[in-house]
């Protein structure tokens, strides 16, 4: 097999890149190691920045998003039994975010790609095994599909295979720098068949730990609790989860109740910050979680992946039409500038809202002072809002 761009990974980054390249007249092939049902069910992100929504619209992938996505104009912060709302449009000159699950974006992009007879091939259960000759003019992806090993000869390789994929490890160790931080806590996330108890997301800082009330639709709530690393979800009965969430979201004034319902999924996610630089090696380009990870507190992971592939698709299309490598040469630096802003914001949100196991009373007071500052200063509130709705895609 031969193609211009071999894309490893059929998550949001790989699928959107294929769509953008196809529309720009650049041929590509997507290799995805899992089957379609698995990829379409994997519960992950759900908050889309304005720029992400705009890109999905521009490439014709937002028909259902426009019907079913929930526009959100702000978030609520809860701390010390108090509540404060951050209004996005006021602070950002009219911007907002949209709640629409990553699973639904993946379903929409898969359906579009498979429905188009002239569209790029999307191979499920096609596991990339190795990338060869990445620094030559003709890289090759070795992959296993339908029980046999095959090769895909490419002009370029896009490594969109997430944090555990092979692409970032294909870059020789001496040519990369990695930056990493792990956190001494994880998130226990649940999906519940109950209408959300709030109209906007609630981020709660509590002496017992962080809690987040999010949602996937008007009927489905998504809730998270900070738990110690190594927590087994089986140790948390449904009743214990609801009790703990109610405690952490409680307001001194009362008057607000967390509605309970059947929990349909439970999982524990460790928190990590990670960046690999540069995001390019020869003709191999890394995009999305393959190059960087953020803790989910700032809702940036999916949006960063979208930013990367928009930049990459533009650079590949530019090369295709002009032969110039100028935009490809600038790819890594352009993405990393945005990535580090998201790393900074996600770290700050995480650090302000979570309690470390050994946290001192002094550090408690600092966190509360920071939240008070957001609640009382337009500048501090605008800083949060601008980062949350997303910096402009360059
Ligand atoms: C458990 C979890 C919860 C999250 N929650 C949030 C959240 O609430 N908010 C938020 O903004 N972000 C969240 N994220 C982050 C967000 O989901 C990711 O940033 C986003 O999925 C990145 O998309 P991607 O396409 O780069 O990578 P992925 O979605 O990881 O996709 C990579 C794809 O590559 C495939 N693949 C891997 N190896 C190979 C191979 N060798 N050959 C072929 N295919 C391969 C994988 O099967 C996968 O389909 C979460 C992530 C995780 C893991």
Tab-separated table of C-alpha atoms in Angstrom, residues 79-80 205-209 351-352 354-372:
chain	number	residue	atom	x	y	z
A	79	UNK	CA	-15.277	26.378	47.826
A	80	UNK	CA	-15.687	26.907	51.549
A	205	UNK	CA	-12.593	22.492	46.065
A	206	UNK	CA	-13.264	20.774	49.386
A	207	UNK	CA	-11.147	19.765	52.381
A	208	UNK	CA	-11.921	16.139	51.420
A	209	UNK	CA	-10.748	16.700	47.843
A	351	UNK	CA	-3.145	22.666	41.731
A	352	UNK	CA	-5.730	25.183	42.944
A	354	UNK	CA	-7.079	19.474	44.495
A	355	UNK	CA	-5.706	18.623	47.962
A	356	UNK	CA	-2.380	16.836	48.107
A	357	UNK	CA	-2.096	14.078	50.733
A	358	UNK	CA	0.480	16.085	52.759
A	359	UNK	CA	-1.021	19.518	52.121
A	360	UNK	CA	-0.366	22.055	54.867
A	361	UNK	CA	-2.909	24.523	56.313
A	362	UNK	CA	-0.807	27.295	54.725
A	363	UNK	CA	-1.315	25.749	51.281
A	364	UNK	CA	-5.043	25.374	52.006
A	365	UNK	CA	-5.254	29.097	52.666
A	366	UNK	CA	-3.362	29.891	49.462
A	367	UNK	CA	-5.825	27.844	47.404
A	368	UNK	CA	-8.792	29.588	49.007
A	369	UNK	CA	-7.131	32.979	48.485
A	370	UNK	CA	-6.655	32.164	44.793
A	371	UNK	CA	-10.330	31.198	44.421
A	372	UNK	CA	-11.388	34.318	46.324
